[in-house]
PDB file of C-alpha atoms in Angstrom:
ATOM      1  CA  MET A 196     -51.924 -55.770  21.428  1.00  0.00           C
ATOM      2  CA  ASN A 197     -51.546 -57.222  24.924  1.00  0.00           C
ATOM      3  CA  TRP A 198     -48.952 -54.910  26.448  1.00  0.00           C
ATOM      4  CA  ALA A 199     -48.998 -56.804  29.756  1.00  0.00           C
ATOM      5  CA  VAL A 200     -47.241 -59.694  28.000  1.00  0.00           C
ATOM      6  CA  TYR A 201     -44.493 -57.397  26.732  1.00  0.00           C
ATOM      7  CA  GLU A 202     -44.160 -55.725  30.124  1.00  0.00           C
ATOM      8  CA  ALA A 203     -43.630 -59.144  31.751  1.00  0.00           C
ATOM      9  CA  LEU A 204     -41.147 -60.057  29.019  1.00  0.00           C
ATOM     10  CA  LEU A 205     -39.129 -56.887  29.476  1.00  0.00           C
ATOM     11  CA  THR A 206     -39.146 -57.307  33.253  1.00  0.00           C
ATOM     12  CA  GLY A 207     -37.781 -60.853  32.899  1.00  0.00           C
ATOM     13  CA  VAL A 208     -35.060 -59.821  30.461  1.00  0.00           C
ATOM     14  CA  ASN A 209     -34.031 -56.968  32.748  1.00  0.00           C
ATOM     15  CA  LYS A 210     -32.603 -59.488  35.242  1.00  0.00           C
ATOM     16  CA  PHE A 211     -30.072 -60.787  32.715  1.00  0.00           C
ATOM     17  CA  SER A 212     -29.138 -57.473  31.045  1.00  0.00           C
ATOM     18  CA  THR A 213     -26.115 -55.230  31.430  1.00  0.00           C
ATOM     19  CA  GLU A 214     -26.365 -51.537  32.320  1.00  0.00           C
ATOM     20  CA  PHE A 215     -26.732 -50.700  28.624  1.00  0.00           C
ATOM     21  CA  GLY A 216     -29.401 -53.371  28.260  1.00  0.00           C
ATOM     22  CA  ARG A 217     -31.406 -51.892  31.137  1.00  0.00           C
ATOM     23  CA  LEU A 218     -31.143 -48.460  29.516  1.00  0.00           C
ATOM     24  CA  TRP A 219     -32.408 -49.954  26.244  1.00  0.00           C
ATOM     25  CA  LEU A 220     -35.330 -51.585  28.036  1.00  0.00           C
ATOM     26  CA  SER A 221     -36.249 -48.292  29.721  1.00  0.00           C
ATOM     27  CA  ILE A 222     -36.236 -46.404  26.420  1.00  0.00           C
ATOM     28  CA  VAL A 223     -38.291 -49.088  24.678  1.00  0.00           C
ATOM     29  CA  PHE A 224     -40.875 -49.310  27.428  1.00  0.00           C
ATOM     30  CA  ILE A 225     -41.220 -45.612  28.324  1.00  0.00           C
ATOM     31  CA  PHE A 226     -40.460 -43.750  25.110  1.00  0.00           C
ATOM     32  CA  ARG A 227     -41.804 -46.236  22.590  1.00  0.00           C
ATOM     33  CA  ILE A 228     -44.377 -48.646  23.997  1.00  0.00           C
ATOM     34  CA  LEU A 229     -46.084 -46.145  26.315  1.00  0.00           C
ATOM     35  CA  ILE A 230     -46.021 -43.357  23.724  1.00  0.00           C
ATOM     36  CA  TYR A 231     -47.436 -45.772  21.166  1.00  0.00           C
ATOM     37  CA  ALA A 232     -50.197 -47.070  23.432  1.00  0.00           C
ATOM     38  CA  VAL A 233     -51.199 -43.761  25.030  1.00  0.00           C
ATOM     39  CA  SER A 234     -50.789 -41.128  22.307  1.00  0.00           C
ATOM     40  CA  ALA A 235     -49.791 -42.421  18.883  1.00  0.00           C
ATOM     41  CA  THR A 236     -52.856 -44.615  18.395  1.00  0.00           C
ATOM     42  CA  ARG A 237     -55.112 -41.603  19.036  1.00  0.00           C
ATOM     43  CA  VAL A 238     -53.184 -39.314  16.715  1.00  0.00           C
ATOM     44  CA  TRP A 239     -53.513 -41.781  13.817  1.00  0.00           C
ATOM     45  CA  GLY A 240     -57.046 -42.853  14.693  1.00  0.00           C
ATOM     46  CA  ASP A 241     -58.638 -40.519  12.149  1.00  0.00           C
ATOM     47  CA  ASP A 242     -56.062 -40.792   9.345  1.00  0.00           C
ATOM     48  CA  GLN A 243     -58.441 -42.351   6.797  1.00  0.00           C
ATOM     49  CA  LYS A 244     -61.647 -40.778   8.073  1.00  0.00           C
ATOM     50  CA  GLU A 245     -60.357 -37.224   7.642  1.00  0.00           C
ATOM     51  CA  PHE A 246     -58.305 -37.815   4.496  1.00  0.00           C
ATOM     52  CA  GLU A 247     -60.225 -35.613   2.033  1.00  0.00           C
ATOM     53  CA  CYS A 248     -59.885 -35.032  -1.713  1.00  0.00           C
ATOM     54  CA  ASN A 249     -61.473 -32.220  -3.730  1.00  0.00           C
ATOM     55  CA  THR A 250     -63.718 -34.551  -5.726  1.00  0.00           C
ATOM     56  CA  ARG A 251     -66.976 -36.394  -5.261  1.00  0.00           C
ATOM     57  CA  GLN A 252     -65.977 -39.284  -7.535  1.00  0.00           C
ATOM     58  CA  PRO A 253     -66.746 -42.554  -5.672  1.00  0.00           C
ATOM     59  CA  GLY A 254     -63.609 -44.560  -4.827  1.00  0.00           C
ATOM     60  CA  CYS A 255     -61.150 -41.775  -5.644  1.00  0.00           C
ATOM     61  CA  THR A 256     -60.434 -40.912  -2.003  1.00  0.00           C
ATOM     62  CA  ASN A 257     -59.897 -44.577  -1.121  1.00  0.00           C
ATOM     63  CA  VAL A 258     -57.369 -45.276  -3.887  1.00  0.00           C
ATOM     64  CA  CYS A 259     -55.498 -42.033  -3.190  1.00  0.00           C
ATOM     65  CA  PHE A 260     -55.288 -42.853   0.505  1.00  0.00           C
ATOM     66  CA  ASP A 261     -54.017 -46.339  -0.304  1.00  0.00           C
ATOM     67  CA  GLN A 262     -51.376 -44.896  -2.634  1.00  0.00           C
ATOM     68  CA  PHE A 263     -49.982 -42.504  -0.080  1.00  0.00           C
ATOM     69  CA  PHE A 264     -50.484 -44.726   2.991  1.00  0.00           C
ATOM     70  CA  PRO A 265     -49.681 -48.268   1.761  1.00  0.00           C
ATOM     71  CA  VAL A 266     -49.063 -49.208   5.414  1.00  0.00           C
ATOM     72  CA  SER A 267     -50.182 -47.042   8.295  1.00  0.00           C
ATOM     73  CA  HIS A 268     -47.527 -45.640  10.625  1.00  0.00           C
ATOM     74  CA  ILE A 269     -49.308 -47.088  13.604  1.00  0.00           C
ATOM     75  CA  ARG A 270     -49.309 -50.625  12.190  1.00  0.00           C
ATOM     76  CA  LEU A 271     -45.669 -50.398  11.169  1.00  0.00           C
ATOM     77  CA  TRP A 272     -44.745 -49.299  14.676  1.00  0.00           C
ATOM     78  CA  ALA A 273     -46.732 -52.187  16.134  1.00  0.00           C
ATOM     79  CA  LEU A 274     -44.817 -54.651  13.930  1.00  0.00           C
ATOM     80  CA  GLN A 275     -41.537 -52.959  14.811  1.00  0.00           C
ATOM     81  CA  LEU A 276     -42.171 -53.207  18.559  1.00  0.00           C
ATOM     82  CA  ILE A 277     -43.136 -56.869  18.256  1.00  0.00           C
ATOM     83  CA  PHE A 278     -40.096 -57.794  16.163  1.00  0.00           C
ATOM     84  CA  VAL A 279     -37.659 -55.764  18.275  1.00  0.00           C
ATOM     85  CA  THR A 280     -38.776 -57.355  21.553  1.00  0.00           C
ATOM     86  CA  CYS A 281     -38.901 -60.936  20.246  1.00  0.00           C
ATOM     87  CA  PRO A 282     -35.078 -61.428  20.246  1.00  0.00           C
ATOM     88  CA  SER A 283     -35.169 -60.930  24.012  1.00  0.00           C
ATOM     89  CA  LEU A 284     -37.116 -64.190  24.136  1.00  0.00           C
ATOM     90  CA  LEU A 285     -33.929 -65.954  23.023  1.00  0.00           C
ATOM     91  CA  VAL A 286     -32.176 -64.932  26.242  1.00  0.00           C
ATOM     92  CA  VAL A 287     -35.157 -65.865  28.432  1.00  0.00           C
ATOM     93  CA  MET A 288     -35.526 -69.233  26.688  1.00  0.00           C
ATOM     94  CA  HIS A 289     -31.807 -69.980  27.021  1.00  0.00           C
ATOM     95  CA  VAL A 290     -31.888 -69.226  30.753  1.00  0.00           C
ATOM     96  CA  ALA A 291     -35.007 -71.390  31.106  1.00  0.00           C
ATOM     97  CA  TYR A 292     -33.182 -74.186  29.274  1.00  0.00           C
ATOM     98  CA  ARG A 293     -30.278 -73.900  31.732  1.00  0.00           C
ATOM     99  CA  GLU A 294     -32.642 -73.959  34.701  1.00  0.00           C
ATOM    100  CA  ASN A 295     -34.417 -77.055  33.375  1.00  0.00           C
ATOM    101  CA  ARG A 296     -31.099 -78.784  32.714  1.00  0.00           C
ATOM    102  CA  GLU A 297     -29.882 -77.913  36.224  1.00  0.00           C
ATOM    103  CA  ARG A 298     -33.105 -79.249  37.747  1.00  0.00           C
ATOM    104  CA  LYS A 299     -32.820 -82.563  35.899  1.00  0.00           C
ATOM    105  CA  HIS A 300     -29.164 -82.839  36.920  1.00  0.00           C
ATOM    106  CA  ARG A 301     -30.094 -82.448  40.592  1.00  0.00           C
ATOM    107  CA  GLU A 302     -32.870 -85.005  40.275  1.00  0.00           C
ATOM    108  CA  GLN A 303     -30.400 -87.539  38.897  1.00  0.00           C
ATOM    109  CA  LYS A 304     -27.366 -86.770  41.084  1.00  0.00           C
ATOM    110  CA  GLY A 305     -29.016 -85.478  44.261  1.00  0.00           C
ATOM    111  CA  GLU A 306     -29.366 -82.032  45.842  1.00  0.00           C
ATOM    112  CA  ASN A 307     -25.769 -81.973  47.137  1.00  0.00           C
ATOM    113  CA  CYS A 308     -24.187 -82.688  43.768  1.00  0.00           C
ATOM    114  CA  GLU A 309     -21.941 -80.257  41.934  1.00  0.00           C
ATOM    115  CA  THR A 310     -23.927 -77.768  39.870  1.00  0.00           C
ATOM    116  CA  LEU A 311     -23.604 -77.574  36.100  1.00  0.00           C
ATOM    117  CA  TYR A 312     -23.504 -73.755  36.134  1.00  0.00           C
ATOM    118  CA  LYS A 313     -21.948 -71.497  38.760  1.00  0.00           C
ATOM    119  CA  ASP A 314     -24.510 -68.832  37.913  1.00  0.00           C
ATOM    120  CA  ILE A 315     -27.383 -69.781  35.597  1.00  0.00           C
ATOM    121  CA  GLY A 316     -28.094 -66.204  34.540  1.00  0.00           C
ATOM    122  CA  LYS A 317     -24.474 -65.180  34.032  1.00  0.00           C
ATOM    123  CA  LYS A 318     -23.469 -64.525  30.456  1.00  0.00           C
ATOM    124  CA  ARG A 319     -20.928 -67.290  29.917  1.00  0.00           C
ATOM    125  CA  GLY A 320     -20.534 -69.798  27.115  1.00  0.00           C
ATOM    126  CA  GLY A 321     -23.610 -70.249  24.959  1.00  0.00           C
ATOM    127  CA  LEU A 322     -25.661 -67.650  26.851  1.00  0.00           C
ATOM    128  CA  TRP A 323     -23.053 -65.007  25.990  1.00  0.00           C
ATOM    129  CA  TRP A 324     -23.449 -65.784  22.292  1.00  0.00           C
ATOM    130  CA  THR A 325     -27.252 -65.833  22.584  1.00  0.00           C
ATOM    131  CA  TYR A 326     -27.253 -62.422  24.254  1.00  0.00           C
ATOM    132  CA  LEU A 327     -24.880 -60.982  21.645  1.00  0.00           C
ATOM    133  CA  LEU A 328     -27.022 -62.426  18.833  1.00  0.00           C
ATOM    134  CA  SER A 329     -30.157 -60.850  20.325  1.00  0.00           C
ATOM    135  CA  LEU A 330     -28.434 -57.453  20.378  1.00  0.00           C
ATOM    136  CA  LEU A 331     -27.450 -57.693  16.735  1.00  0.00           C
ATOM    137  CA  ILE A 332     -30.939 -58.823  15.691  1.00  0.00           C
ATOM    138  CA  LYS A 333     -32.579 -55.939  17.574  1.00  0.00           C
ATOM    139  CA  ALA A 334     -30.213 -53.425  15.985  1.00  0.00           C
ATOM    140  CA  VAL A 335     -30.859 -54.830  12.494  1.00  0.00           C
ATOM    141  CA  VAL A 336     -34.651 -54.847  13.012  1.00  0.00           C
ATOM    142  CA  ASP A 337     -34.767 -51.225  14.158  1.00  0.00           C
ATOM    143  CA  ALA A 338     -32.442 -50.113  11.358  1.00  0.00           C
ATOM    144  CA  ALA A 339     -34.545 -52.000   8.793  1.00  0.00           C
ATOM    145  CA  PHE A 340     -37.776 -50.343   9.948  1.00  0.00           C
ATOM    146  CA  ILE A 341     -36.136 -46.917   9.845  1.00  0.00           C
ATOM    147  CA  MET A 342     -35.214 -47.601   6.219  1.00  0.00           C
ATOM    148  CA  ILE A 343     -38.768 -48.811   5.497  1.00  0.00           C
ATOM    149  CA  PHE A 344     -40.231 -45.578   6.869  1.00  0.00           C
ATOM    150  CA  HIS A 345     -37.743 -43.578   4.818  1.00  0.00           C
ATOM    151  CA  GLN A 346     -38.687 -45.425   1.632  1.00  0.00           C
ATOM    152  CA  LEU A 347     -42.458 -45.281   2.156  1.00  0.00           C
ATOM    153  CA  TYR A 348     -42.619 -41.679   3.371  1.00  0.00           C
ATOM    154  CA  ASP A 349     -40.058 -39.366   1.833  1.00  0.00           C
ATOM    155  CA  ASN A 350     -37.706 -38.105   4.570  1.00  0.00           C
ATOM    156  CA  PHE A 351     -40.222 -39.351   7.187  1.00  0.00           C
ATOM    157  CA  PHE A 352     -42.388 -36.235   6.806  1.00  0.00           C
ATOM    158  CA  LEU A 353     -46.017 -35.958   5.703  1.00  0.00           C
ATOM    159  CA  PRO A 354     -46.912 -33.042   3.400  1.00  0.00           C
ATOM    160  CA  ASN A 355     -49.993 -30.910   3.883  1.00  0.00           C
ATOM    161  CA  LEU A 356     -51.159 -31.606   0.349  1.00  0.00           C
ATOM    162  CA  VAL A 357     -50.757 -34.613  -1.954  1.00  0.00           C
ATOM    163  CA  LYS A 358     -51.775 -34.907  -5.606  1.00  0.00           C
ATOM    164  CA  CYS A 359     -53.361 -38.046  -6.988  1.00  0.00           C
ATOM    165  CA  SER A 360     -54.335 -39.020 -10.533  1.00  0.00           C
ATOM    166  CA  LEU A 361     -55.244 -42.688 -10.139  1.00  0.00           C
ATOM    167  CA  SER A 362     -58.395 -44.199 -11.602  1.00  0.00           C
ATOM    168  CA  PRO A 363     -61.321 -43.668 -10.885  1.00  0.00           C
ATOM    169  CA  CYS A 364     -60.297 -40.052 -10.180  1.00  0.00           C
ATOM    170  CA  PRO A 365     -61.477 -37.898 -13.132  1.00  0.00           C
ATOM    171  CA  ASN A 366     -58.216 -35.913 -13.188  1.00  0.00           C
ATOM    172  CA  THR A 367     -55.343 -34.905 -10.904  1.00  0.00           C
ATOM    173  CA  VAL A 368     -56.992 -34.127  -7.590  1.00  0.00           C
ATOM    174  CA  ASP A 369     -55.704 -32.530  -4.411  1.00  0.00           C
ATOM    175  CA  CYS A 370     -55.935 -34.543  -1.194  1.00  0.00           C
ATOM    176  CA  PHE A 371     -55.432 -33.247   2.320  1.00  0.00           C
ATOM    177  CA  ILE A 372     -53.974 -35.165   5.271  1.00  0.00           C
ATOM    178  CA  SER A 373     -55.424 -34.759   8.730  1.00  0.00           C
ATOM    179  CA  ARG A 374     -53.117 -33.004  11.248  1.00  0.00           C
ATOM    180  CA  PRO A 375     -49.819 -33.551   9.359  1.00  0.00           C
ATOM    181  CA  SER A 376     -47.746 -31.374  11.732  1.00  0.00           C
ATOM    182  CA  GLU A 377     -48.751 -33.356  14.815  1.00  0.00           C
ATOM    183  CA  LYS A 378     -48.116 -36.633  13.026  1.00  0.00           C
ATOM    184  CA  ASN A 379     -44.710 -35.423  11.871  1.00  0.00           C
ATOM    185  CA  ILE A 380     -43.740 -34.629  15.467  1.00  0.00           C
ATOM    186  CA  PHE A 381     -44.653 -38.130  16.618  1.00  0.00           C
ATOM    187  CA  THR A 382     -42.898 -39.663  13.603  1.00  0.00           C
ATOM    188  CA  VAL A 383     -39.655 -37.812  14.337  1.00  0.00           C
ATOM    189  CA  PHE A 384     -39.901 -38.788  18.006  1.00  0.00           C
ATOM    190  CA  MET A 385     -40.412 -42.496  17.261  1.00  0.00           C
ATOM    191  CA  ILE A 386     -37.702 -42.584  14.585  1.00  0.00           C
ATOM    192  CA  THR A 387     -35.253 -40.839  16.949  1.00  0.00           C
ATOM    193  CA  ALA A 388     -36.063 -43.320  19.731  1.00  0.00           C
ATOM    194  CA  SER A 389     -35.435 -46.194  17.302  1.00  0.00           C
ATOM    195  CA  ALA A 390     -32.095 -44.702  16.247  1.00  0.00           C
ATOM    196  CA  VAL A 391     -31.053 -44.276  19.905  1.00  0.00           C
ATOM    197  CA  CYS A 392     -31.947 -47.922  20.553  1.00  0.00           C
ATOM    198  CA  VAL A 393     -29.810 -49.023  17.599  1.00  0.00           C
ATOM    199  CA  LEU A 394     -26.886 -47.009  18.977  1.00  0.00           C
ATOM    200  CA  ILE A 395     -27.315 -48.507  22.457  1.00  0.00           C
ATOM    201  CA  ASN A 396     -27.420 -52.040  21.024  1.00  0.00           C
ATOM    202  CA  ILE A 397     -24.188 -51.451  19.114  1.00  0.00           C
ATOM    203  CA  ILE A 398     -22.494 -49.941  22.187  1.00  0.00           C
ATOM    204  CA  GLU A 399     -23.607 -52.878  24.333  1.00  0.00           C
ATOM    205  CA  ALA A 400     -22.333 -55.388  21.758  1.00  0.00           C
ATOM    206  CA  VAL A 401     -18.950 -53.627  21.674  1.00  0.00           C
ATOM    207  CA  TYR A 402     -18.938 -53.564  25.486  1.00  0.00           C
ATOM    208  CA  LEU A 403     -19.587 -57.311  25.701  1.00  0.00           C
ATOM    209  CA  ILE A 404     -16.916 -58.140  23.126  1.00  0.00           C
ATOM    210  CA  GLY A 405     -14.391 -55.833  24.800  1.00  0.00           C
ATOM    211  CA  LYS A 406     -15.143 -57.321  28.213  1.00  0.00           C
ATOM    212  CA  LYS A 407     -14.693 -60.836  26.861  1.00  0.00           C
ATOM    213  CA  CYS A 408     -11.373 -59.909  25.261  1.00  0.00           C
ATOM    214  CA  LYS A 409     -10.236 -58.284  28.500  1.00  0.00           C
ATOM    215  CA  GLU A 410     -11.088 -61.441  30.460  1.00  0.00           C
ATOM    216  CA  ARG A 411      -9.078 -63.579  28.074  1.00  0.00           C
ATOM    217  CA  MET A 412      -6.053 -61.287  27.870  1.00  0.00           C
ATOM    218  CA  PRO A 413      -4.523 -62.180  31.298  1.00  0.00           C
ATOM    219  CA  ALA A 414      -4.690 -65.900  30.569  1.00  0.00           C
ATOM    220  CA  THR A 415      -2.990 -65.379  27.225  1.00  0.00           C
ATOM    221  CA  ARG A 416      -0.293 -63.231  28.788  1.00  0.00           C
ATOM    222  CA  ARG A 417       0.334 -65.769  31.543  1.00  0.00           C
ATOM    223  CA  ARG A 418       0.657 -68.498  28.976  1.00  0.00           C
ATOM    224  CA  ASN A 419       3.094 -66.406  26.950  1.00  0.00           C
ATOM    225  CA  LEU A 420       5.113 -65.606  30.070  1.00  0.00           C
ATOM    226  CA  LEU A 421       5.248 -69.273  31.021  1.00  0.00           C
ATOM    227  CA  GLU A 422       6.376 -70.216  27.546  1.00  0.00           C
ATOM    228  CA  LYS A 423       8.976 -67.458  27.624  1.00  0.00           C
ATOM    229  CA  GLY A 424      10.132 -68.582  31.081  1.00  0.00           C
ATOM    230  CA  GLU A 425      10.443 -72.183  29.956  1.00  0.00           C
ATOM    231  CA  THR A 426      12.433 -71.078  26.909  1.00  0.00           C
ATOM    232  CA  THR A 427      14.755 -68.985  29.088  1.00  0.00           C
ATOM    233  CA  LYS A 428      15.221 -71.856  31.535  1.00  0.00           C
ATOM    234  CA  LEU A 429      16.010 -74.233  28.686  1.00  0.00           C
ATOM    235  CA  THR A 430      18.558 -71.779  27.308  1.00  0.00           C
ATOM    236  CA  ILE A 431      20.245 -71.465  30.725  1.00  0.00           C
ATOM    237  CA  LEU A 432      20.360 -75.235  31.123  1.00  0.00           C
ATOM    238  CA  LYS A 433      21.892 -75.618  27.687  1.00  0.00           C
ATOM    239  CA  GLY A 434      24.523 -72.972  28.539  1.00  0.00           C
ATOM    240  CA  CYS A 435      25.342 -74.675  31.848  1.00  0.00           C
ATOM    241  CA  HIS A 436      25.576 -78.036  30.143  1.00  0.00           C
ATOM    242  CA  ALA A 437      27.941 -76.619  27.522  1.00  0.00           C
ATOM    243  CA  ARG A 438      30.175 -75.045  30.165  1.00  0.00           C
ATOM    244  CA  MET A 439      30.214 -78.229  32.202  1.00  0.00           C
ATOM    245  CA  SER A 440      31.169 -80.179  29.110  1.00  0.00           C
ATOM    246  CA  LYS A 441      34.079 -77.838  28.423  1.00  0.00           C
ATOM    247  CA  VAL A 442      35.290 -78.098  32.031  1.00  0.00           C
ATOM    248  CA  TRP A 443      35.016 -81.877  31.938  1.00  0.00           C
ATOM    249  CA  MET A 444      36.932 -82.080  28.635  1.00  0.00           C
ATOM    250  CA  ALA A 445      39.682 -79.792  29.975  1.00  0.00           C
ATOM    251  CA  THR A 446      39.999 -81.887  33.135  1.00  0.00           C
ATOM    252  CA  TYR A 447      40.169 -85.068  31.099  1.00  0.00           C
ATOM    253  CA  ARG A 448      42.908 -83.696  28.848  1.00  0.00           C
ATOM    254  CA  ASN A 449      44.976 -82.535  31.836  1.00  0.00           C
ATOM    255  CA  SER A 450      44.692 -85.944  33.454  1.00  0.00           C
ATOM    256  CA  CYS A 451      45.779 -87.643  30.242  1.00  0.00           C
ATOM    257  CA  MET A 452      48.800 -85.379  29.856  1.00  0.00           C
ATOM    258  CA  ASN A 453      49.877 -86.023  33.468  1.00  0.00           C
TER     259      ASN A 453
END
């Protein structure tokens, strides 16, 4: 995997993120990508080579390894990191679309024309929805991979000994996993980091929605106050008109009687 591409991607997204988004990027880059690239690949480098079964039957070790490790941890984590960083491309692409649209607008109208966007990178309008959608996708991706790990490897932990009775094994054989304790530590660490990222994504989504509602609340209140003021004014005018009508009718009657 070319981690330089993902580092450039994360650096670009960092410019358009909130405080929670920057925290998410830091956790992904430091506690997931770096741990994966520096340590995890070495820990799982000998998983098949040192997976041993107490039999000399040709092919038995291979089928038992495939049964217990249908997909390697390291490959699942690679897929997870790719899928969880791809939604950030939506934000970068949307900002690039705005920049291109702004550039074409200036070419047509001139450099001194009114801009289409007050701030291209500010989360307003469609960019706000794109950013919110990217948060939800990232949370769903991480949660889905956590469930996949839970389904493939019971409670995320690797046992010291597994039993296998698949053909061509002559009977039920015992197979031993290389360094299960060390692998369990890394598994718990990566799963915990994924869970923290899901929590941060949810918090950031709630923060964005709450901020948007807070921005719209004053306008709604002003509109309600204006409507209430207009209703009150109309009521006062109606009352004044009614009183004036009564005074006019009384004056008219008095003049007729005189």
